PDB file of C-alpha atoms and ligand atoms in Angstrom:
ATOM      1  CA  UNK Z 279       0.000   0.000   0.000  1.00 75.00           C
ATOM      2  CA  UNK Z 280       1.527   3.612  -1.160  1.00 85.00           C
ATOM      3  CA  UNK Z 281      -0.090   6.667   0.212  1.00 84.00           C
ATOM      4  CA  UNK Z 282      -2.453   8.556  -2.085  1.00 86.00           C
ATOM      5  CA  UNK Z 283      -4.727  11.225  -2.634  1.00 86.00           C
ATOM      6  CA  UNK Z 284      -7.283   9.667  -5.115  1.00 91.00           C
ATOM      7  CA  UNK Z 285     -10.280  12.030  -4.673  1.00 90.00           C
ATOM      8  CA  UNK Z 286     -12.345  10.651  -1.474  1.00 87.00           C
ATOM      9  CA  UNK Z 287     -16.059  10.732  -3.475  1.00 90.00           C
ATOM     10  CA  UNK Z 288     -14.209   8.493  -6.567  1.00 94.00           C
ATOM     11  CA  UNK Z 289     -15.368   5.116  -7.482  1.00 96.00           C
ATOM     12  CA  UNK Z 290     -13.146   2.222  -8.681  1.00 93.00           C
ATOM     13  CA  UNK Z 291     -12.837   1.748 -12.201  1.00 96.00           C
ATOM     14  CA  UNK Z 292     -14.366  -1.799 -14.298  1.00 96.00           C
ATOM     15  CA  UNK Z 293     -17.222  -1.499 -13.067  1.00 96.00           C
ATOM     16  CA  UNK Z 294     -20.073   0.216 -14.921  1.00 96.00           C
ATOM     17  CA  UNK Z 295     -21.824   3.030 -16.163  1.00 96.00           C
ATOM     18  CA  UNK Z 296     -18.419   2.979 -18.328  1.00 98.00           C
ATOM     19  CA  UNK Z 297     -17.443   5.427 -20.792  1.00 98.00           C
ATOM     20  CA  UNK Z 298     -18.379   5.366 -24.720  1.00 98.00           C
ATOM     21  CA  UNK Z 299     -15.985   5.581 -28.029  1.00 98.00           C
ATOM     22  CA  UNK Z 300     -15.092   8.632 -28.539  1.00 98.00           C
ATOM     23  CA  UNK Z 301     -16.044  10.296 -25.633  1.00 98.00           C
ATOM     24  CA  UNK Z 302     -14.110  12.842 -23.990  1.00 98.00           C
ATOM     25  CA  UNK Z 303     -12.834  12.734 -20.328  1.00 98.00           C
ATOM     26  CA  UNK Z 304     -10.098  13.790 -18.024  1.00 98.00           C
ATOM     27  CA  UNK Z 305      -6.709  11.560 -17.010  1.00 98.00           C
ATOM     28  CA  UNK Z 306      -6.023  13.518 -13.889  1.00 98.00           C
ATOM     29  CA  UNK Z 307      -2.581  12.807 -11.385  1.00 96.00           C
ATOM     30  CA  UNK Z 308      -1.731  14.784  -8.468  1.00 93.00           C
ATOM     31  CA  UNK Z 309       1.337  13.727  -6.355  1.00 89.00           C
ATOM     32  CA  UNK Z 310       0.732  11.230  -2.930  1.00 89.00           C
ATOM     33  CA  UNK Z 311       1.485  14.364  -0.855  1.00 87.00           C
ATOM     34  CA  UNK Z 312      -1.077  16.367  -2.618  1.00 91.00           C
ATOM     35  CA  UNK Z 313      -3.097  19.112  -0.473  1.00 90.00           C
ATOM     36  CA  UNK Z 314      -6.180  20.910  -0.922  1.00 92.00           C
ATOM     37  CA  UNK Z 315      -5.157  24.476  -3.031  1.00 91.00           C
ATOM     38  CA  UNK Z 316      -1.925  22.711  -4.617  1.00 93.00           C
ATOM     39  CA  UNK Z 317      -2.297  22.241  -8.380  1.00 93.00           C
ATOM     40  CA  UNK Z 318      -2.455  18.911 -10.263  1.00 95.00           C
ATOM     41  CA  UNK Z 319      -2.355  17.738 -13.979  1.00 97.00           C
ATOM     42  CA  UNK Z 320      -5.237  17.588 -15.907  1.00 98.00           C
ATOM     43  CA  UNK Z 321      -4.987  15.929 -19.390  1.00 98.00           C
ATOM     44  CA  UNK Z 322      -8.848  15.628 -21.711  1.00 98.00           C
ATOM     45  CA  UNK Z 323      -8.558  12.608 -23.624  1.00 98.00           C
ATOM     46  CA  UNK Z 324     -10.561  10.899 -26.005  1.00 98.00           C
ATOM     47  CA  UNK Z 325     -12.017   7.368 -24.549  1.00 98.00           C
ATOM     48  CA  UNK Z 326     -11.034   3.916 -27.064  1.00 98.00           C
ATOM     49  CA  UNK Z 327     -12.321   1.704 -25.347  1.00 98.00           C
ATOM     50  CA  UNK Z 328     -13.903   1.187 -21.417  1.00 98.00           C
ATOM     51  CA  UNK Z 329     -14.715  -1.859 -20.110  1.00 98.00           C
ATOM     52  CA  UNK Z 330     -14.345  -4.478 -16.887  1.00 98.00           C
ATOM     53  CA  UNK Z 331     -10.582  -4.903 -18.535  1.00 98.00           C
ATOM     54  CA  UNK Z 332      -9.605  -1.210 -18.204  1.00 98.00           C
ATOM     55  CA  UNK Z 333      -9.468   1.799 -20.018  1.00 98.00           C
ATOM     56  CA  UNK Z 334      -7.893   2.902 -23.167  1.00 98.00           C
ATOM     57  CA  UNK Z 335      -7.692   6.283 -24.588  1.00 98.00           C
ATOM     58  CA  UNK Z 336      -5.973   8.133 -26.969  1.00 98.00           C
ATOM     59  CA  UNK Z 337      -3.981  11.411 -25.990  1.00 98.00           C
ATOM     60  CA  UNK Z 338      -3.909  13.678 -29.292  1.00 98.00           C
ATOM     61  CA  UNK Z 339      -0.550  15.803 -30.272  1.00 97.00           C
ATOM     62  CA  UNK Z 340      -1.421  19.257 -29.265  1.00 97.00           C
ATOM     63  CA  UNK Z 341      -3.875  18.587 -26.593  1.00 98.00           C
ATOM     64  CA  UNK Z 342      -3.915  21.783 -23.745  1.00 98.00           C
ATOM     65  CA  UNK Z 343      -3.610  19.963 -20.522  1.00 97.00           C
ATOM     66  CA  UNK Z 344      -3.108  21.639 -17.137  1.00 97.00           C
ATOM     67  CA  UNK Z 345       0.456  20.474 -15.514  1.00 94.00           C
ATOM     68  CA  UNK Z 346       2.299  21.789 -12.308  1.00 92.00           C
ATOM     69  CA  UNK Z 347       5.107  24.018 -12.947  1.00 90.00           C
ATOM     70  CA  UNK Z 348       7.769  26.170 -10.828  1.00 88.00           C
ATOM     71  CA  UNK Z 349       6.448  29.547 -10.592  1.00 85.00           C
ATOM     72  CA  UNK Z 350       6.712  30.979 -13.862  1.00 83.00           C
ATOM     73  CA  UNK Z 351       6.390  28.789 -15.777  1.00 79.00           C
ATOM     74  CA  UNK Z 352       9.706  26.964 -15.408  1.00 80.00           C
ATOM     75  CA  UNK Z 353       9.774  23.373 -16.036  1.00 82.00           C
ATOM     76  CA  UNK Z 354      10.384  21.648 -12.847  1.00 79.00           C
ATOM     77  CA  UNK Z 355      12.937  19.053 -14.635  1.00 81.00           C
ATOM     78  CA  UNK Z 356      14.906  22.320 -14.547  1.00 86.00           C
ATOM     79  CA  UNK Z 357      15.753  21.778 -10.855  1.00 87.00           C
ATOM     80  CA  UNK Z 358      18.100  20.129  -9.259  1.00 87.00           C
ATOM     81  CA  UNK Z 359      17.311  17.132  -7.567  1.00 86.00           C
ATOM     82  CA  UNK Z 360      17.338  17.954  -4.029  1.00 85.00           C
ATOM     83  CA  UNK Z 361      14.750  20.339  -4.641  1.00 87.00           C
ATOM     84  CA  UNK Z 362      13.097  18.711  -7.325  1.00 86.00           C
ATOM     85  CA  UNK Z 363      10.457  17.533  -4.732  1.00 88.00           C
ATOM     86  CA  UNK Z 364      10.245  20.790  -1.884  1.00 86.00           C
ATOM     87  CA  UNK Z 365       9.678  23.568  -4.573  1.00 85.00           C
ATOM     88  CA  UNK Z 366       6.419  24.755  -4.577  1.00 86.00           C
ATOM     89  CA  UNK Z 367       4.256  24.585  -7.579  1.00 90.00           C
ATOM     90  CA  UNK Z 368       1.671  26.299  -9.867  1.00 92.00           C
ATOM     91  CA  UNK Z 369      -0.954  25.501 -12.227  1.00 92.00           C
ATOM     92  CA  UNK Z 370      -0.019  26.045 -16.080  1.00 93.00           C
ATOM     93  CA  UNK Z 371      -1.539  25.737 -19.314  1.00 94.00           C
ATOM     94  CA  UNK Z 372       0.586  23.998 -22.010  1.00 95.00           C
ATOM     95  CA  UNK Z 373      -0.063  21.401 -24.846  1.00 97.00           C
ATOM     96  CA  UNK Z 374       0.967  18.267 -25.538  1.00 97.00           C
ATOM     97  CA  UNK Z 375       3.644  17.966 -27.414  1.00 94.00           C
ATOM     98  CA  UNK Z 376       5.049  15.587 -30.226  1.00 95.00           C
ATOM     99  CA  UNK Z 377       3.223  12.487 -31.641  1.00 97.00           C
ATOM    100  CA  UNK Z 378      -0.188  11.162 -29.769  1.00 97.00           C
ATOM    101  CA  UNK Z 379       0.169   8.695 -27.142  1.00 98.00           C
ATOM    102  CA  UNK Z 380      -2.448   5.500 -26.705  1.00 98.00           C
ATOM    103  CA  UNK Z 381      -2.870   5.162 -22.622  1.00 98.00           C
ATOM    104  CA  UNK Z 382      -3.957   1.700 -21.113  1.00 98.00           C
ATOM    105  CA  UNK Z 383      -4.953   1.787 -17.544  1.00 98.00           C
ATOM    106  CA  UNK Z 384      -5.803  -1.750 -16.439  1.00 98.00           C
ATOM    107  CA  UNK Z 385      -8.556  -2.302 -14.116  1.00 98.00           C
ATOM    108  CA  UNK Z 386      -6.791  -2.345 -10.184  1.00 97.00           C
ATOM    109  CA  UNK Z 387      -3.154  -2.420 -11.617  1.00 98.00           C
ATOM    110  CA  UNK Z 388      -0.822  -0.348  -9.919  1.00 97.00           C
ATOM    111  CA  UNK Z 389       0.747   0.979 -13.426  1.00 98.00           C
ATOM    112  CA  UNK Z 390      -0.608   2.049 -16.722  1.00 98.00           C
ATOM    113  CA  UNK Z 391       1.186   1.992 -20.291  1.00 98.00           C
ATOM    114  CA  UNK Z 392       1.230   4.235 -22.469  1.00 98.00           C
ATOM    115  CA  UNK Z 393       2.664   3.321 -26.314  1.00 98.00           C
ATOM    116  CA  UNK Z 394       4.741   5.853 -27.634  1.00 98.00           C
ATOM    117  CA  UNK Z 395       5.249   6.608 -31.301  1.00 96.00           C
ATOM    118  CA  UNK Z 396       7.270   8.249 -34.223  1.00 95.00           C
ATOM    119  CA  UNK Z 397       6.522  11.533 -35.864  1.00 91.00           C
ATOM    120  CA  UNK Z 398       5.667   8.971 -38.791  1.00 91.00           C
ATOM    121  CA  UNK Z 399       3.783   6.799 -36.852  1.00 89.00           C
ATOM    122  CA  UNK Z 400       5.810   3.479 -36.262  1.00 94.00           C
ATOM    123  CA  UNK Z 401       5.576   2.473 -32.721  1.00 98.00           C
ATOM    124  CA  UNK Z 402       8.739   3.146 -30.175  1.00 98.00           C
ATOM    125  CA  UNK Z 403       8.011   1.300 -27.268  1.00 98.00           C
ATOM    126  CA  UNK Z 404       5.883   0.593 -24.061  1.00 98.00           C
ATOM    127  CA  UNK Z 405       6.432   3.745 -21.351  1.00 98.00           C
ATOM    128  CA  UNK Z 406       4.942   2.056 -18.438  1.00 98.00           C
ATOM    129  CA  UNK Z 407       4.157   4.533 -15.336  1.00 98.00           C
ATOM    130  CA  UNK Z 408       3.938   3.282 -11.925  1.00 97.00           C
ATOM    131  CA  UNK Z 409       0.877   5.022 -10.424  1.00 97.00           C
ATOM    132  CA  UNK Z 410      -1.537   4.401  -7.911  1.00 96.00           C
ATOM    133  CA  UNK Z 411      -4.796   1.901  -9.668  1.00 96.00           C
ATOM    134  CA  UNK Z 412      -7.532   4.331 -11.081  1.00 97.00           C
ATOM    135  CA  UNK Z 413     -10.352   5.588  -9.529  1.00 97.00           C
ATOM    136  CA  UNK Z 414     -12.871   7.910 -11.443  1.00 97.00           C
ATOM    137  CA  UNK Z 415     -15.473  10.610 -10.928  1.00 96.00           C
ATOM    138  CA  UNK Z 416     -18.238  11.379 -13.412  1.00 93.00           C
ATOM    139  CA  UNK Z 417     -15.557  13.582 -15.664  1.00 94.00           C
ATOM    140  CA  UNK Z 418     -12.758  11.008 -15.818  1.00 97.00           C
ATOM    141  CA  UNK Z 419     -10.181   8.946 -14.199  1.00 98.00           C
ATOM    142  CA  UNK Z 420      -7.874  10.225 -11.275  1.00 98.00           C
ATOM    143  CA  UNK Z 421      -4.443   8.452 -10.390  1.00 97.00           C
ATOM    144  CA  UNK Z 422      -1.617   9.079  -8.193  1.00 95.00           C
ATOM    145  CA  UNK Z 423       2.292   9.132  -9.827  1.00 94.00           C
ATOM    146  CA  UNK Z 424       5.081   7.120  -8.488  1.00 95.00           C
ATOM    147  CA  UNK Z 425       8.080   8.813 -10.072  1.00 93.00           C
ATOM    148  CA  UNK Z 426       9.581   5.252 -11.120  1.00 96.00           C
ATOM    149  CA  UNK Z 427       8.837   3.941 -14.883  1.00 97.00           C
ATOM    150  CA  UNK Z 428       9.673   0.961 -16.972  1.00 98.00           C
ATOM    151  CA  UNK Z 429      10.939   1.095 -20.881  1.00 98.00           C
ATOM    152  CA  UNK Z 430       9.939  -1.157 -22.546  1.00 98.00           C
ATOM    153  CA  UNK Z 431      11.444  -1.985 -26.248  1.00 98.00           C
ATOM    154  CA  UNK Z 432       9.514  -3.050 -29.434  1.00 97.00           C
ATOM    155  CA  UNK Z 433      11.326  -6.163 -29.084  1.00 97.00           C
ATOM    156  CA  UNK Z 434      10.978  -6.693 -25.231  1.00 97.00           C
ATOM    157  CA  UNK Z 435      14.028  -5.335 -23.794  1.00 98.00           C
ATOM    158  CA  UNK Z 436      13.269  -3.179 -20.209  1.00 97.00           C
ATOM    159  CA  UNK Z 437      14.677  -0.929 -18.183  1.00 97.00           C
ATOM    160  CA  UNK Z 438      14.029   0.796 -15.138  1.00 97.00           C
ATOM    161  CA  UNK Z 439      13.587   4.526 -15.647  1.00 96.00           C
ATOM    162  CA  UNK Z 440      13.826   7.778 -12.766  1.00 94.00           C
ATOM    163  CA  UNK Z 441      14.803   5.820  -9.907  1.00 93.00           C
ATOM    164  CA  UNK Z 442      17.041   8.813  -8.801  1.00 92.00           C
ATOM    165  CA  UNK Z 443      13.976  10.919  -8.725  1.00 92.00           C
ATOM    166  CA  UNK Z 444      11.620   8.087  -6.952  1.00 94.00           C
ATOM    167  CA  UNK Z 445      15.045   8.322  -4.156  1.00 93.00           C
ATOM    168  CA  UNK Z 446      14.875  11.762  -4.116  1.00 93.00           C
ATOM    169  CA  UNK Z 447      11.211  11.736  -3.998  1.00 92.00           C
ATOM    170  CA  UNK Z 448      11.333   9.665  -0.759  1.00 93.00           C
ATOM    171  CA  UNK Z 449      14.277  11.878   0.210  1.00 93.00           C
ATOM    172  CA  UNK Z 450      12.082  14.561   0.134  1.00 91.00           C
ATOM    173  CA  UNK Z 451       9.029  12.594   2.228  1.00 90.00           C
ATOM    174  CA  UNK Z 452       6.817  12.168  -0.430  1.00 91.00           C
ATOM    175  CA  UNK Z 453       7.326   8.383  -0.084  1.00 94.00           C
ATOM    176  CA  UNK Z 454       8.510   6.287   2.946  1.00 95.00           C
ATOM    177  CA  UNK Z 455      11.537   3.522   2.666  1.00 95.00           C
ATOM    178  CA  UNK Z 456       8.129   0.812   2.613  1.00 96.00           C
ATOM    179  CA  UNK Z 457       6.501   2.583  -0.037  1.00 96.00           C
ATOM    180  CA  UNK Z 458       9.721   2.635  -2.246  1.00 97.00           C
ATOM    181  CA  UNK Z 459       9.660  -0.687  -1.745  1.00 97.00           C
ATOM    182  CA  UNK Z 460       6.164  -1.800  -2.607  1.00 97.00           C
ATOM    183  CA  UNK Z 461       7.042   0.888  -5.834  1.00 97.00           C
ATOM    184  CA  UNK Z 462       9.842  -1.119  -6.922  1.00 97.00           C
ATOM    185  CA  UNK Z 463       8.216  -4.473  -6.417  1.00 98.00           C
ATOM    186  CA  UNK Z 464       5.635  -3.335  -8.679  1.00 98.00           C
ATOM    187  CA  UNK Z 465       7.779  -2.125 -11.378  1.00 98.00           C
ATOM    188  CA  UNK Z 466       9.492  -6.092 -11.269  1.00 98.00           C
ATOM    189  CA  UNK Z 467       5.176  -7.454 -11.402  1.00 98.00           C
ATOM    190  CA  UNK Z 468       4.852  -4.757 -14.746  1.00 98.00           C
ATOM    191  CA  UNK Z 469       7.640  -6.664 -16.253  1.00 98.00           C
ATOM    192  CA  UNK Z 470       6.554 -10.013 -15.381  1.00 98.00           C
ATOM    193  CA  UNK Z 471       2.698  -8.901 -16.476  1.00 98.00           C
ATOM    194  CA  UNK Z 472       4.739  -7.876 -19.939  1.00 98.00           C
ATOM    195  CA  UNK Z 473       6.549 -11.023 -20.468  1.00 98.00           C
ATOM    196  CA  UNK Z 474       3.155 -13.428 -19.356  1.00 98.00           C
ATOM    197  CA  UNK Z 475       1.470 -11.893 -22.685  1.00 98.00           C
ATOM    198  CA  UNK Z 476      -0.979  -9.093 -20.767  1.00 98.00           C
ATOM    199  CA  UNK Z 477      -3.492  -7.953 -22.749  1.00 98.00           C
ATOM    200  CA  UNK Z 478      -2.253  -3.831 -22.034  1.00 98.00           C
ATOM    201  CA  UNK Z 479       0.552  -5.195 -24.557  1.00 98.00           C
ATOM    202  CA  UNK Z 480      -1.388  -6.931 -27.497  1.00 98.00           C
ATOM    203  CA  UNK Z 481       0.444  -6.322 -30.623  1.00 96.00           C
ATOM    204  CA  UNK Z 482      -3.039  -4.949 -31.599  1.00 97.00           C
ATOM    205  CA  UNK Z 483      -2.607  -1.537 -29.659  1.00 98.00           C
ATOM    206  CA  UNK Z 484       1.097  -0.897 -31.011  1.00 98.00           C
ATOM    207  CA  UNK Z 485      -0.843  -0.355 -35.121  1.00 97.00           C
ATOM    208  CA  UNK Z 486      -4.064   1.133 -33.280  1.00 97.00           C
ATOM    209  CA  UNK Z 487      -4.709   4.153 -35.157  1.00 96.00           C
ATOM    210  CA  UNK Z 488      -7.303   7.074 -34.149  1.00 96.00           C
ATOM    211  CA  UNK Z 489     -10.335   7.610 -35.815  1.00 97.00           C
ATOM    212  CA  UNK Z 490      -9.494  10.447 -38.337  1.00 96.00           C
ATOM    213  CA  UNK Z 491     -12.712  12.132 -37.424  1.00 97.00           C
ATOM    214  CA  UNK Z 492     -12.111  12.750 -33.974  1.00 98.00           C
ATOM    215  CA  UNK Z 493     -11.069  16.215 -33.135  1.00 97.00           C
ATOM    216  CA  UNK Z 494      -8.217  17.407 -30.799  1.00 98.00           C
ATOM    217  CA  UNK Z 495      -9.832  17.661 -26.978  1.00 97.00           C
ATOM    218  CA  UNK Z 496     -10.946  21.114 -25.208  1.00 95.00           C
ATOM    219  CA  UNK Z 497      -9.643  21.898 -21.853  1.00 91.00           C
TER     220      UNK Z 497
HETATM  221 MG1   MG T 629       6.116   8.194 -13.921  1.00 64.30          MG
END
């Protein structure tokens, strides 16, 4: 168990009333430490698919999304570490930059993976984000970020990524030596999920393509 701050009046996800194709909702992450009047990020997304499996969406290149930032603006990979996770932050407006992303949250797993792709649309690889399992309100799904990430390769080979932020993160409180722990035991079950064939990494997803109708999401 990691501490969280999944909104209190959120329901688990799989479970319906689920969310139609091509519907738009919010993927929304604040940090385990997060307090009433800090900001959050706030990303509209367009809904694939929604069922007792998970969700899938599809984040469109140039998307405004709502992210926490050092105050003015600066980007908070900017800092260095040891204050990476004690500076305060603000709310800003940006966009989502580069190619879209498809974003699989599995129903109850404590990670989500999102397939990344070229400018020409060939898929790079499986970014898998350790996060708390989603919960969701009736405008979208709400998770909780763990700072540590797997790579994953086209052709299988992983990697750990940001474990010196996810130590710095529990240097700076946000989690304790435990949590860190659980964290890291879940990137090793996201591997092991990968290798035993889970569905989040079908060879289907990596040639999903949007519907060319759909439009790029409001804020
Ligand atoms: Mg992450």
């Amino acid at each position: 168990m990691v501490r969280h701050s999944l909104p209190a009046g959120s329901r688990a996800a799989g479970e319906p009333p689920f969310w139609r194709t091509g519907e738009v909702i919010r993927w929304q992450e604040r940090a385990p430490d997060w307090q009433p009047g800090r900001p959050w990020s706030v990303t509209p997304v367009r809904v694939v698919r929604d069922d007792a499996e998970g969700l899938v969406v599809w984040l469109a290149p140039g998307t405004p999304r709502l992210v926490p930032v050092l105050p003015g603006g600066v980007d908070p990979r900017s800092l260095p570490l040891d204050r990476l996770f004690r500076s305060p932050r603000e709310q800003a407006r940006v966009s989502w930059r580069g190619p879209g992303v498809l974003m699989i949250a599995p129903t109850g797993t404590p990670w989500s993976v999102w397939l990344f792709r070229s400018e020409s649309g060939s898929f790079r690889g499986w970014y898998v984000n350790l996060e708390e399992a989603h919960r969701r309100d009736a405008a979208g799904t709400w998770t909780c970020d763990h700072e540590l990430d797997v790579w994953i390769e086209p052709d299988g080979a992983a990697r750990l990524k940001d474990e010196i932020e996810l130590a710095a993160a529990a240097d700076a409180g946000r989690f304790t030596a435990e949590e860190t722990e659980v964290i890291r035991a879940r990137a090793d079950a996201a591997r092991k999920a990968y290798a035993a064939g889970h569905w989040a990494f079908a060879r289907t997803w990596t040639v999903w393509r949007p519907d060319p109708q759909w439009t790029v999401p409001a804020l």
